[in-house]
Coordinates of C-alpha atoms and ligand atoms in Angstrom, one line a residue:
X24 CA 10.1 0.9 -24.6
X25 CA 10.5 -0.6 -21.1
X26 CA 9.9 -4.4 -21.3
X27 CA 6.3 -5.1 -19.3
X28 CA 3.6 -7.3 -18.3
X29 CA 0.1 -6.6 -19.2
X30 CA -2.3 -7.7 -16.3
X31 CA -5.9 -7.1 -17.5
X32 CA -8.1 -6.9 -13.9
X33 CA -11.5 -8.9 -13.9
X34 CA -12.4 -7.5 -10.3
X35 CA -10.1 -9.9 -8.6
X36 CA -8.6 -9.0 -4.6
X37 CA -5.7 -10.3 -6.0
X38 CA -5.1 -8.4 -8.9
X39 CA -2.5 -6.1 -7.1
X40 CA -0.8 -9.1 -5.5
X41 CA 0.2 -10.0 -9.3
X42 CA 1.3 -7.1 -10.1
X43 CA 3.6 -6.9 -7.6
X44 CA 4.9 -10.7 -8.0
X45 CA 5.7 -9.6 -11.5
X46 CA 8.2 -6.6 -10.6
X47 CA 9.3 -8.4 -7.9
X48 CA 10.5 -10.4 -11.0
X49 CA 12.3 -7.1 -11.6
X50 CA 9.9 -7.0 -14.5
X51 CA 7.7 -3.5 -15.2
X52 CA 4.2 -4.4 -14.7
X53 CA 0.8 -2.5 -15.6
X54 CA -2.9 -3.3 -14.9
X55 CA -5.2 -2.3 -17.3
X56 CA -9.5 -3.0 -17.6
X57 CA -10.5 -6.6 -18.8
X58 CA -12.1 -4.6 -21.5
X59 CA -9.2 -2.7 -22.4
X60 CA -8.9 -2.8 -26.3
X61 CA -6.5 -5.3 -28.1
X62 CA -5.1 -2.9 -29.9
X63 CA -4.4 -0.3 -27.0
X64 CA -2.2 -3.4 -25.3
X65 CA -0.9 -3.8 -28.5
X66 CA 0.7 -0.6 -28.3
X67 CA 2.3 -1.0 -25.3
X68 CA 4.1 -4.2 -26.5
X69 CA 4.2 -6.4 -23.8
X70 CA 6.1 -9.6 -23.2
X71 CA 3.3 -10.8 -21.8
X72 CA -0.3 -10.6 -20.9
X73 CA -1.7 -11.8 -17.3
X74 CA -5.5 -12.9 -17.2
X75 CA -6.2 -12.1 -12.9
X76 CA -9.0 -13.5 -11.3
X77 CA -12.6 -12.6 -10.5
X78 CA -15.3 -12.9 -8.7
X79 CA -17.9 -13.5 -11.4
X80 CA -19.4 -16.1 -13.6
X81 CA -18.0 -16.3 -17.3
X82 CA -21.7 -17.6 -18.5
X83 CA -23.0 -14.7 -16.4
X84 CA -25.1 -12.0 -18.0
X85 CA -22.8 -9.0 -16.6
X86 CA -19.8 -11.4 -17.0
X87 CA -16.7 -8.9 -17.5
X88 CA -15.1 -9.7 -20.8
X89 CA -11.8 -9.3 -22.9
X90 CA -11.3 -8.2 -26.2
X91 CA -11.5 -11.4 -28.2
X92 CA -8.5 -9.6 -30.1
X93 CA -6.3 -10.4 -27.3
X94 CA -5.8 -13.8 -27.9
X95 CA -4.7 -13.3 -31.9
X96 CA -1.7 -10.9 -30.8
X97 CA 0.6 -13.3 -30.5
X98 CA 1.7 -13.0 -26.8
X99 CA 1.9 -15.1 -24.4
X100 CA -1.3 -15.0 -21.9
X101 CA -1.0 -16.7 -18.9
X102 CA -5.0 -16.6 -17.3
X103 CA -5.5 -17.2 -13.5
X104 CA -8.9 -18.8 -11.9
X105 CA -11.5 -16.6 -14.0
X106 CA -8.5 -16.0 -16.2
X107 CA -8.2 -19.4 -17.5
X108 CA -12.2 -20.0 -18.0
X109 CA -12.6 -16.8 -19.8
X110 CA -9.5 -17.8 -22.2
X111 CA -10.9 -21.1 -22.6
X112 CA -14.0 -20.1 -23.0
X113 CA -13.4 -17.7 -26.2
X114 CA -11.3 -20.3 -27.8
X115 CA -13.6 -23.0 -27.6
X116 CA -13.5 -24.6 -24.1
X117 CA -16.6 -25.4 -21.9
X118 CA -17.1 -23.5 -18.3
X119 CA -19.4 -24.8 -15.7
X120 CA -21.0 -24.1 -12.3
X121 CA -18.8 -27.0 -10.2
X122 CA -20.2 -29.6 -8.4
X123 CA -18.4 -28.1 -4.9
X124 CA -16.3 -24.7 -4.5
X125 CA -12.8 -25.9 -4.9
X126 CA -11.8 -23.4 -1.8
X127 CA -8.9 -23.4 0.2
X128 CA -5.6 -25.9 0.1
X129 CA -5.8 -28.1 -2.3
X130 CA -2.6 -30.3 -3.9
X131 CA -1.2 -30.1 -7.4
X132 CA -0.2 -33.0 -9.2
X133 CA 2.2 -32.8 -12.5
X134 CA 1.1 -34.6 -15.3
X135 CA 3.6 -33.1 -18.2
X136 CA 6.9 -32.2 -16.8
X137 CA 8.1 -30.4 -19.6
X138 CA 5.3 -27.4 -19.1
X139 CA 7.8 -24.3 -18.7
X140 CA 5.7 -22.8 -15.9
X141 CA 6.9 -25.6 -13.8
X142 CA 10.4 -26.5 -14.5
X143 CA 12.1 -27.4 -11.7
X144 CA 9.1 -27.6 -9.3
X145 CA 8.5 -31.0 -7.8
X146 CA 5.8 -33.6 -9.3
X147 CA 3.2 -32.5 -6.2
X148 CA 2.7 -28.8 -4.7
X149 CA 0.7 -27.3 -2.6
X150 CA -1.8 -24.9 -4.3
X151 CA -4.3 -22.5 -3.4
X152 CA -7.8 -22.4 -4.9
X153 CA -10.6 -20.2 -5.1
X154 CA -13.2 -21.0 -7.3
X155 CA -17.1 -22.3 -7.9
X156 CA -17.1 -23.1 -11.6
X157 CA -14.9 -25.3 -13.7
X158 CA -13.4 -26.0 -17.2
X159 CA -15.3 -28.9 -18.3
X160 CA -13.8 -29.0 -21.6
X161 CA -10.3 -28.0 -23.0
X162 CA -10.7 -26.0 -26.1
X163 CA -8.9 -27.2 -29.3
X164 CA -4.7 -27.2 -29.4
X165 CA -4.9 -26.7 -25.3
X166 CA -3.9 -29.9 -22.9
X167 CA -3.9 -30.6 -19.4
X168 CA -0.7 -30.5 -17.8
X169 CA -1.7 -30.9 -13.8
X170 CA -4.6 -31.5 -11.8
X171 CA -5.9 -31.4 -8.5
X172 CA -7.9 -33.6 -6.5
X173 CA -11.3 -31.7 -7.7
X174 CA -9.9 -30.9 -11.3
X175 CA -8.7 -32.5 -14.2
X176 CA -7.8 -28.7 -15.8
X177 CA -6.0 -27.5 -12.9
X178 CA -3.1 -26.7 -15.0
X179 CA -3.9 -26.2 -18.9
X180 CA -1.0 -25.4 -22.0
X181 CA -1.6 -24.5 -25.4
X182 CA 2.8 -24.8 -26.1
X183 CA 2.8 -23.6 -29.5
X184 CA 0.6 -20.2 -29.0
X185 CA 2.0 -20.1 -25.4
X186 CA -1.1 -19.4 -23.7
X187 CA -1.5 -20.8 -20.5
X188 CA -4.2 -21.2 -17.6
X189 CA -4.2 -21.8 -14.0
X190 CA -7.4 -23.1 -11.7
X191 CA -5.3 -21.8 -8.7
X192 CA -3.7 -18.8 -7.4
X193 CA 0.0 -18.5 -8.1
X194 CA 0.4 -15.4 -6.4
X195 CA -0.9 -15.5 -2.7
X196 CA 1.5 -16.9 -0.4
X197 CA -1.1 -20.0 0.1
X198 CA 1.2 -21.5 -3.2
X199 CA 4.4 -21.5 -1.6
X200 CA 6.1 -22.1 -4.8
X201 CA 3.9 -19.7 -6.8
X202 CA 6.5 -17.2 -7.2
X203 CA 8.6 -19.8 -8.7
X204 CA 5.8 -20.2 -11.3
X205 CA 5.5 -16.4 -11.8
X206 CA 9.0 -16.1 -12.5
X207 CA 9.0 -19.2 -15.7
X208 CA 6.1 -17.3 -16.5
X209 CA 7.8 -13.8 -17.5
X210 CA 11.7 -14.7 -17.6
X211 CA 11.1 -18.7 -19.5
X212 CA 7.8 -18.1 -21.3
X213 CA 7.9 -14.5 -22.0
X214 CA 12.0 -14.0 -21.9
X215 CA 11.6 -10.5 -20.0
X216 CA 15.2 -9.4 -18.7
X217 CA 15.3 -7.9 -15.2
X218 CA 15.2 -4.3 -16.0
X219 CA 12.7 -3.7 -13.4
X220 CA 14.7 -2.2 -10.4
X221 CA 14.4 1.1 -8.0
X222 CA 18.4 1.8 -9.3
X223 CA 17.4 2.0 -12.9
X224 CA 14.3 3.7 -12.0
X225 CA 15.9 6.6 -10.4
X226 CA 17.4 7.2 -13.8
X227 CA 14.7 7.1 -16.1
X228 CA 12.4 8.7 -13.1
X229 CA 15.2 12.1 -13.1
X230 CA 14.6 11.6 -16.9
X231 CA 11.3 12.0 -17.0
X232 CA 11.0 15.1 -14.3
X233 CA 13.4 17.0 -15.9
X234 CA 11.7 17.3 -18.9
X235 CA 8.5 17.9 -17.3
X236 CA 9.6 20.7 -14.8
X237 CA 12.9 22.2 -17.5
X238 CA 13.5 25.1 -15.2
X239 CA 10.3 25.6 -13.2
X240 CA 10.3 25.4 -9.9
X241 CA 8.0 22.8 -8.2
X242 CA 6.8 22.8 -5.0
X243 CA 6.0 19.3 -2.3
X244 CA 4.3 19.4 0.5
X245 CA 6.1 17.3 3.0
X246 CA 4.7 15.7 5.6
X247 CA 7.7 13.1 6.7
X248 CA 5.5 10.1 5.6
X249 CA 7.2 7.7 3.7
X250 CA 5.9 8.9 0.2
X251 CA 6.3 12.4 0.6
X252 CA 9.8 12.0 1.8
X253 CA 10.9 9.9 -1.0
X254 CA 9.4 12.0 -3.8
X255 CA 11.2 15.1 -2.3
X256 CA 14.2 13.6 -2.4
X257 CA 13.7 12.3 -6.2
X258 CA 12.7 15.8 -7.3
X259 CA 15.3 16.8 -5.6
X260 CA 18.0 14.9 -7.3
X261 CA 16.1 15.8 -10.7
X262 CA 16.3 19.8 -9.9
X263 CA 18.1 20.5 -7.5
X264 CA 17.3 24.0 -6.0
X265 CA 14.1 24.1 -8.3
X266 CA 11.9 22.0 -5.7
X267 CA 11.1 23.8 -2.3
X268 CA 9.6 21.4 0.3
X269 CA 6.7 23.0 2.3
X270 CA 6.7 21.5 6.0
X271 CA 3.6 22.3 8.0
X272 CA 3.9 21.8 12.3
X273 CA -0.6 21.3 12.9
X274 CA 0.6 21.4 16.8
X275 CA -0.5 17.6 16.7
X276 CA 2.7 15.9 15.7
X277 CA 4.7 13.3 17.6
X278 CA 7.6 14.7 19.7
X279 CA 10.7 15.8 17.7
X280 CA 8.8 15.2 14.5
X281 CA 9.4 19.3 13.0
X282 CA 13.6 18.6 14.3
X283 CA 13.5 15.1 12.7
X284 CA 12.1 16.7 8.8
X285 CA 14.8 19.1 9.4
X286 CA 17.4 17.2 10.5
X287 CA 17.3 15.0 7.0
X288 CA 16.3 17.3 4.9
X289 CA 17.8 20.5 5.5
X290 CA 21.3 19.4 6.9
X291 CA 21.6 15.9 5.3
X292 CA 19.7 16.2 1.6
X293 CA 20.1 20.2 1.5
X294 CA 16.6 20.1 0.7
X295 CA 14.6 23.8 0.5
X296 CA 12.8 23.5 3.1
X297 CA 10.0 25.8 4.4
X298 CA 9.1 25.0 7.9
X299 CA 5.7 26.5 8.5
X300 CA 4.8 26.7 12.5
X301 CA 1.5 27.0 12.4
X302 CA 0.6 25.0 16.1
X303 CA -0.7 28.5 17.9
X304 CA -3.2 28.6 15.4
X305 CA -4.3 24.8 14.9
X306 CA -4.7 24.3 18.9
X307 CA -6.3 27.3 19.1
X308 CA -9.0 26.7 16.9
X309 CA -8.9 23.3 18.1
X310 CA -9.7 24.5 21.6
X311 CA -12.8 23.0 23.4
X312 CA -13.7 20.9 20.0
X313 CA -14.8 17.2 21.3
X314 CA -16.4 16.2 18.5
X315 CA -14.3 13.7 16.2
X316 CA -15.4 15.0 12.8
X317 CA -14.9 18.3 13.5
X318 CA -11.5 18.1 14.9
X319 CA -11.0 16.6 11.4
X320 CA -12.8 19.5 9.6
X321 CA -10.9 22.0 11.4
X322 CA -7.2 20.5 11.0
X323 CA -8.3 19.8 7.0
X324 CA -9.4 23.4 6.2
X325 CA -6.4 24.8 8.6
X326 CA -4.1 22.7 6.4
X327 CA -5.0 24.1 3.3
X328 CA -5.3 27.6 4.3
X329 CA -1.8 27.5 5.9
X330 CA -0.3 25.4 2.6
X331 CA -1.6 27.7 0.4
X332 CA -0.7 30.8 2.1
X333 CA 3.1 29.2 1.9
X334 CA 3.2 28.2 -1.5
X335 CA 2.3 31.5 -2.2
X336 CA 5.4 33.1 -0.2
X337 CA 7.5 30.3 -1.7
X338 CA 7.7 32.3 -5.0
X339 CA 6.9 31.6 -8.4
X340 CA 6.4 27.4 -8.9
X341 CA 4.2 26.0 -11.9
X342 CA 4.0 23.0 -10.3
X343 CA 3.0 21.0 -7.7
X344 CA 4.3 17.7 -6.5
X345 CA 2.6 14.9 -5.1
X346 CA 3.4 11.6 -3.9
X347 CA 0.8 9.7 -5.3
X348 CA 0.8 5.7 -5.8
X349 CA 0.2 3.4 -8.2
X350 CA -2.7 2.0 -6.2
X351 CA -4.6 4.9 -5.9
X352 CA -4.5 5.6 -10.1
X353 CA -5.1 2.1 -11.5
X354 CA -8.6 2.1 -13.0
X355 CA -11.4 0.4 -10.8
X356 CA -13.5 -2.3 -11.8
X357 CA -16.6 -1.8 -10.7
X358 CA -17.7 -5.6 -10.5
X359 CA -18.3 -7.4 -7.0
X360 CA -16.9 -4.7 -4.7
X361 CA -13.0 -5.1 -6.1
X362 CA -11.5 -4.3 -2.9
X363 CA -8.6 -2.5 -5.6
X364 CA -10.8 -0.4 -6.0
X365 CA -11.6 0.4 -2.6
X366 CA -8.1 2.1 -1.4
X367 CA -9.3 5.0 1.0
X368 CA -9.9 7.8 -0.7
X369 CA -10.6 9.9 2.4
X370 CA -7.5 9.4 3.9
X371 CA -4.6 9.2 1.4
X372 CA -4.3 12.3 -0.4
X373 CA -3.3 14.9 1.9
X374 CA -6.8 17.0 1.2
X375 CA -4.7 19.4 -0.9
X376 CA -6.5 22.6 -2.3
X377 CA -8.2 21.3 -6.3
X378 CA -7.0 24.6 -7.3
X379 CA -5.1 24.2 -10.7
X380 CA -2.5 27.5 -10.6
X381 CA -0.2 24.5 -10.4
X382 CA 0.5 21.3 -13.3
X383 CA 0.8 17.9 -11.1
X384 CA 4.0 16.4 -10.7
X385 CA 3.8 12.5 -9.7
X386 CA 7.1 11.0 -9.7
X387 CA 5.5 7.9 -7.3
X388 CA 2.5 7.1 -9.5
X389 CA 3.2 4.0 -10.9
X390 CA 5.2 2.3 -8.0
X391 CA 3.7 0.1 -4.8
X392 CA 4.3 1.2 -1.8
X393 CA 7.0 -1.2 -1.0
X394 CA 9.0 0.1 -4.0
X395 CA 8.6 3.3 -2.8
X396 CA 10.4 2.3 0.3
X397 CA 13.4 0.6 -1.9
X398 CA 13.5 3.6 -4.1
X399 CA 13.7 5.7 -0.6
X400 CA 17.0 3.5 0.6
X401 CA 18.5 4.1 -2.7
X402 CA 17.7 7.8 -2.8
X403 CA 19.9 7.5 0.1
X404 CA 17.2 8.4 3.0
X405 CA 17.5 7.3 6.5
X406 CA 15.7 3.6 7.4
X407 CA 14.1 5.6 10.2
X408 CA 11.9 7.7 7.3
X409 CA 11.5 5.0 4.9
X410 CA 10.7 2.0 7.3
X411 CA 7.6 4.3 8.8
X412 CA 4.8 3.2 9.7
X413 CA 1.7 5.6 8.6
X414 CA 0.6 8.5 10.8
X415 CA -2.8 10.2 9.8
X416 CA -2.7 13.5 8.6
X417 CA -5.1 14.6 11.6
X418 CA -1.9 13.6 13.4
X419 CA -2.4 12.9 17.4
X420 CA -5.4 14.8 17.5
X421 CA -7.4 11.4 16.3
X422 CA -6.1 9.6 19.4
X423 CA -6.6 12.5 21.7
X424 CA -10.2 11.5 22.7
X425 CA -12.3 14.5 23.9
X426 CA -10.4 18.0 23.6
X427 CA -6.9 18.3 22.2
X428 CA -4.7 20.8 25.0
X429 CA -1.3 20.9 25.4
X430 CA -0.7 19.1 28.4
X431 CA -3.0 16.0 26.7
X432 CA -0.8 16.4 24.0
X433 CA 2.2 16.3 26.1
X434 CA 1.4 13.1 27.6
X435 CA 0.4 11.6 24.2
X436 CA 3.6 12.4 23.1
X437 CA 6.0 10.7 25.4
X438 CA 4.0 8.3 25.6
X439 CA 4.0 7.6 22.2
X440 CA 8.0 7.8 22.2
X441 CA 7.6 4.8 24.7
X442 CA 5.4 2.7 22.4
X443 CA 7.6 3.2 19.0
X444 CA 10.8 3.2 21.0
X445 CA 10.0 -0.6 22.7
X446 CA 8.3 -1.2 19.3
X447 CA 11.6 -0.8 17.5
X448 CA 13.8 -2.2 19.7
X449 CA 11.7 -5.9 19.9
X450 CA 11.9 -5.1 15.6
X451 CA 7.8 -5.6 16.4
X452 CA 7.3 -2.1 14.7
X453 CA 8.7 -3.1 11.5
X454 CA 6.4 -6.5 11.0
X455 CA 2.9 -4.9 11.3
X456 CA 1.3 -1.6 9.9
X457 CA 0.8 0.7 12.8
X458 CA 1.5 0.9 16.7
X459 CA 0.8 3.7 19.1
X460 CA -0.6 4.9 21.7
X461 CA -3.9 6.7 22.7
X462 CA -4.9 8.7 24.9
X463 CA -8.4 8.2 27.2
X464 CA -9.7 11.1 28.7
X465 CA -11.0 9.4 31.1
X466 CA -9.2 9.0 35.0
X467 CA -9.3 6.4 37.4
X468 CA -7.6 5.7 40.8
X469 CA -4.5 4.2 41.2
X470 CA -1.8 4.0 43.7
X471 CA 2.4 5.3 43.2
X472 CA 4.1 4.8 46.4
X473 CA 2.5 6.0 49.0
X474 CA 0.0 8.2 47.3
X475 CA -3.6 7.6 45.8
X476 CA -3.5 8.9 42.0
X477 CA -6.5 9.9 39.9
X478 CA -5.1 10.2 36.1
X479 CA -5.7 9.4 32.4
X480 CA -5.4 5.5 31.1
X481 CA -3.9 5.3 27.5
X482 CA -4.4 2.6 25.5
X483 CA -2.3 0.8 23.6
X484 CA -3.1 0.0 19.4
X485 CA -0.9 -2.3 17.2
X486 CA -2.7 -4.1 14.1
X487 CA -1.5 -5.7 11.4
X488 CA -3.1 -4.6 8.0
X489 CA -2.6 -5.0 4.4
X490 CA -3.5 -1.6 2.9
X491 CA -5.3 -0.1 5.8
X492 CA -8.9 -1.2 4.7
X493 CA -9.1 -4.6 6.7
X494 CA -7.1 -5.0 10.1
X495 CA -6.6 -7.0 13.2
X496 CA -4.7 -6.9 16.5
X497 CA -1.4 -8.1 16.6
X498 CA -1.0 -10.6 19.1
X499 CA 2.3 -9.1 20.8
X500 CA 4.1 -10.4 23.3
X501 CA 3.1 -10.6 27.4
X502 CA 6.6 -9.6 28.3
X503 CA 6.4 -6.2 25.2
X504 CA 3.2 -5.6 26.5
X505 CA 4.4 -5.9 30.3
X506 CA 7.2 -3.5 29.3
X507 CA 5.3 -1.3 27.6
X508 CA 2.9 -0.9 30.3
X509 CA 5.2 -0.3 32.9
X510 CA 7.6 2.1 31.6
X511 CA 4.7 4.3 30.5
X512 CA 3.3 4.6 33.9
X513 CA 6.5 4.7 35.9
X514 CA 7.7 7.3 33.2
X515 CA 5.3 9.5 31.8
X516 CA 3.3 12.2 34.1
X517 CA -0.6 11.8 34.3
X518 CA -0.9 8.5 33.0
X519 CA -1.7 5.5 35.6
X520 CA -3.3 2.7 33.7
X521 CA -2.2 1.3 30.1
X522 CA -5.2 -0.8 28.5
X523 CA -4.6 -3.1 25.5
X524 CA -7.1 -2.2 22.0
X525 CA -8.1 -6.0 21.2
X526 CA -10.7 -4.7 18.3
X527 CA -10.5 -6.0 14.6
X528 CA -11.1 -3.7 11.6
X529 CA -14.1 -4.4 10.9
X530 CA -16.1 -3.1 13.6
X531 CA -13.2 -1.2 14.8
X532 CA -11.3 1.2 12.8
X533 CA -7.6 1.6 13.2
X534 CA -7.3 5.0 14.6
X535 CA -10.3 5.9 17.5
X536 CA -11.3 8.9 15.9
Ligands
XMP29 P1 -8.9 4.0 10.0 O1 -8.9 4.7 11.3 O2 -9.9 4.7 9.1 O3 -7.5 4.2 9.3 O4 -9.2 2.6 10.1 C1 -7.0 3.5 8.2 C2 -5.6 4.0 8.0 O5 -5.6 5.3 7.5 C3 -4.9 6.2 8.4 N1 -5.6 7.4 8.6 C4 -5.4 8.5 7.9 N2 -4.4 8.9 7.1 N3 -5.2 11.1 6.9 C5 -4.3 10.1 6.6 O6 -3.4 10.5 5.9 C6 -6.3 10.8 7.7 O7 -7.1 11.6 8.0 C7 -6.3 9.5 8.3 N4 -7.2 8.9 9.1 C8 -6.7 7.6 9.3 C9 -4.8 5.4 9.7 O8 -3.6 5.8 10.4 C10 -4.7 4.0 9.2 O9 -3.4 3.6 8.7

């Protein structure tokens, strides 16, 4: 069995954020419920057993609680903020509402150097906290081992159970040196190897396809996203000739998107690919639609018809591939409004058909997105796939404002090219989660030369965003911006003015449709 954390999620934003400290470790990492039984963990074996956060009370009456078992299993628990009080709590400690939130910055001081979770850190660091109540009393065998201006438990060791507990947060980038702590964690306290890496994941991931699919043939729908790119090309180097990719043109993709797919699949990977042009029929029944939800209607249901009319030209397949994450299968907590819980459910599965002819294939589902983009680089695809930045499945038709035609679309494409092109070459499009352009259907009077113009404004959109839900505008530079603005208008056809989109996320959303 694949050495692993346990995390156990009590509802913290940060739960993910561990998680992914943890493999970046090179340690396999899982989160399961607070309430997840003792002897369910158990079975997994873990080196180790992480206690996240959470936005409740642990003297609260809904207070989410462990399995007392937990603690008797002999491995080593490390318990963050809530974590630590609800560890403390069950083995005899005292919790209680503090006289101030501890919130913010905060500095660490070392009291017992020879704590493993901090060897070789300095005496003082700078921590990040996030919490109302405190540990007023150490429960029996446990000692304090650093503290912080507002707490004499900031840092609490039980050495010969190895069980451990944090105040602060060692996983947010607010703890510089929290990774550092991490890492004694599950290589010094838990002695986890570094097993955990996309090369030795390939393996075991062709492994575990192959004896899914035996000789079946499986079909993907690609769209030439990241995730969808990267699981065909790991089905593909698990069967081969079995998997036939399913490519669908809506009429509403970027410029030289359908030749791009192509290009690296069909030439490069020798991928079987099945272009489906189905543009005629999206724009047409696209035609004179304004309305923003129904544009989105209209290219969902066209989608599915189209994909399933394919898959059933495509032959005989028993199943059906998907690139599903890890983030959008972990098990919710619904305490506080865990935003892990909140990942868009509207948006990120491609609104396949529910209809079960096919068994699921998920070779994705239990990595992050940013191992999806390693495992992509090792698979072998180009940076220009796996370094994307999302495009919604409605495709340019969201930042066509008013009615999608072809010459609108035309003009959202180059200038779109523009954008990522200047975007790419500044490396500005790789450090924040989406840039592009949209298109106003609105026209206003300019002057080219000579010669009074009256033609569209496009506006320009570049946020940076965590996972989509939360955003804000990327401060870029005058001279980008400048750039940007001029070569649009000097070089694309019906475009005479190029605003800047200074709205957050919340009130905004990212895309204006
Ligand atoms: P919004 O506009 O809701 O977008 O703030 C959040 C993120 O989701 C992407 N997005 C979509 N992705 N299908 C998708 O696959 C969709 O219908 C869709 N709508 C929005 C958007 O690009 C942003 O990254």
């Amino acid at each position: 069995m694949i050495e692993q954390i346990v995390i156990l999620d009590f509802g913290s934003q940060y739960t993910q954020v561990i998680a992914r400290r943890v493999r970046e470790c090179n340690v396999y990492s899982v989160i399961l419920r607070y309430d997840t039984p003792a002897r369910e963990i158990a079975r997994l074996k873990p080196q180790g057993l992480i206690l996240s956060g959470g936005p409740s009370s642990v003297y609260a009456k809904d207070a989410p609680l462990p399995d007392p078992a937990i603690f008797k299993l002999g491995t080593p628990v490390l318990g963050i903020c809530y974590g630590l009080q609800v560890m403390a709590q069950y083995l005899g400690g005292q919790v209680e509402p503090g006289q101030k939130r501890e919130y913010g910055k905060g500095t660490l001081h070392l009291k017992d150097r020879r704590c493993r979770l901090f060897t070789n850190l300095p005496d003082s660091l700078q921590v990040w906290n996030s919490h109302g109540d405190k540990l007023t009393k150490l429960p029996v065998g446990f000692k304090a081992v650093a503290v912080t201006e507002n707490s004499a438990y900031a840092a609490i060791e039980h050495r010969a159970a190895r069980m451990f507990g944090l105040q602060f947060h060692p996983e947010v980038v607010h703890t510089p040196r929290g990774r550092e702590i991490l890492t004694s964690f599950v290589h010094g306290v838990c002695g986890c190897g570094k097993s955990w890496t996309m090369r030795n994941y390939v393996d075991q991931a062709v492994e575990a396809i192959r004896a899914q699919v035996g000789n079946e043939h499986v079909i993907l729908g690609l769209s030439g996203g990241v995730d969808s790119s990267v699981a065909a090309a790991l089905l593909h180097r698990a069967v081969g000739n079995q998997l036939t990719c399913i490519f669908v043109n809506n009429g509403v993709l970027r410029g030289h998107e359908a030749e791009v797919v192509q290009e690296v699949f069909v030439r490069h990977f020798k991928i079987k690919l099945q272009y489906e042009n189905a543009s005629r029929l999206f724009l047409q029944r696209l035609k004179g639609v304004t309305d923003p939800e129904r544009k989105r209607k209209i290219i969902g249901k066209t989608f599915i018809e189209v994909f399933e009319a394919a898959t059933r030209r495509a032959g005989k397949a028993k199943f059906l591939a998907q690139g599903t994450l890890y983030p959008d299968v972990i098990e919710s907590v619904p305490i506080g409004g865990n935003p892990a819980a909140m990942i868009k459910s509207h948006h990120n599965v491609g609104g396949l058909p529910k209809n079960m002819r096919f068994q699921l294939v998920e070779p994705l589902k239990c990595l992050f997105k940013d191992e999806v983009r390693e495992l992509g680089l090792e698979l072998g695809l180009p940076r220009e796939i796996v370094l994307r930045q999302p495009f919604p499945g409605p495709g340019l038709a969201v930042r066509i404002l008013g009615e999608v035609t072809p010459r609108r679309l035309e003009i959202l494409r180059n200038a779109d090219a523009i954008v990522v092109q200047e975007m790419k070459a500044t490396d500005w499009y790789y450090k924040i989660w989406q840039s592009f352009a949209v298109l106003l259907p609105i026209r206003s009077v300019g002057v080219m030369g000579d010669e009074r113009t009256y033609d569209y404004t496009i506006a320009v959109r570049a946020v940076e965003s965590q996972d989509g839900m939360t955003a804000d505008w990327v401060k870029l530079p005058y001279e980008l911006l400048e750039k940007l603005s001029n070569r649009i208008i000097n070089e694309v056809k019906g475009v005479n003015r190029v605003c800047l989109d200074i709205t957050s996320k919340p009130p905004g959303t990212i895309e204006w449709e």
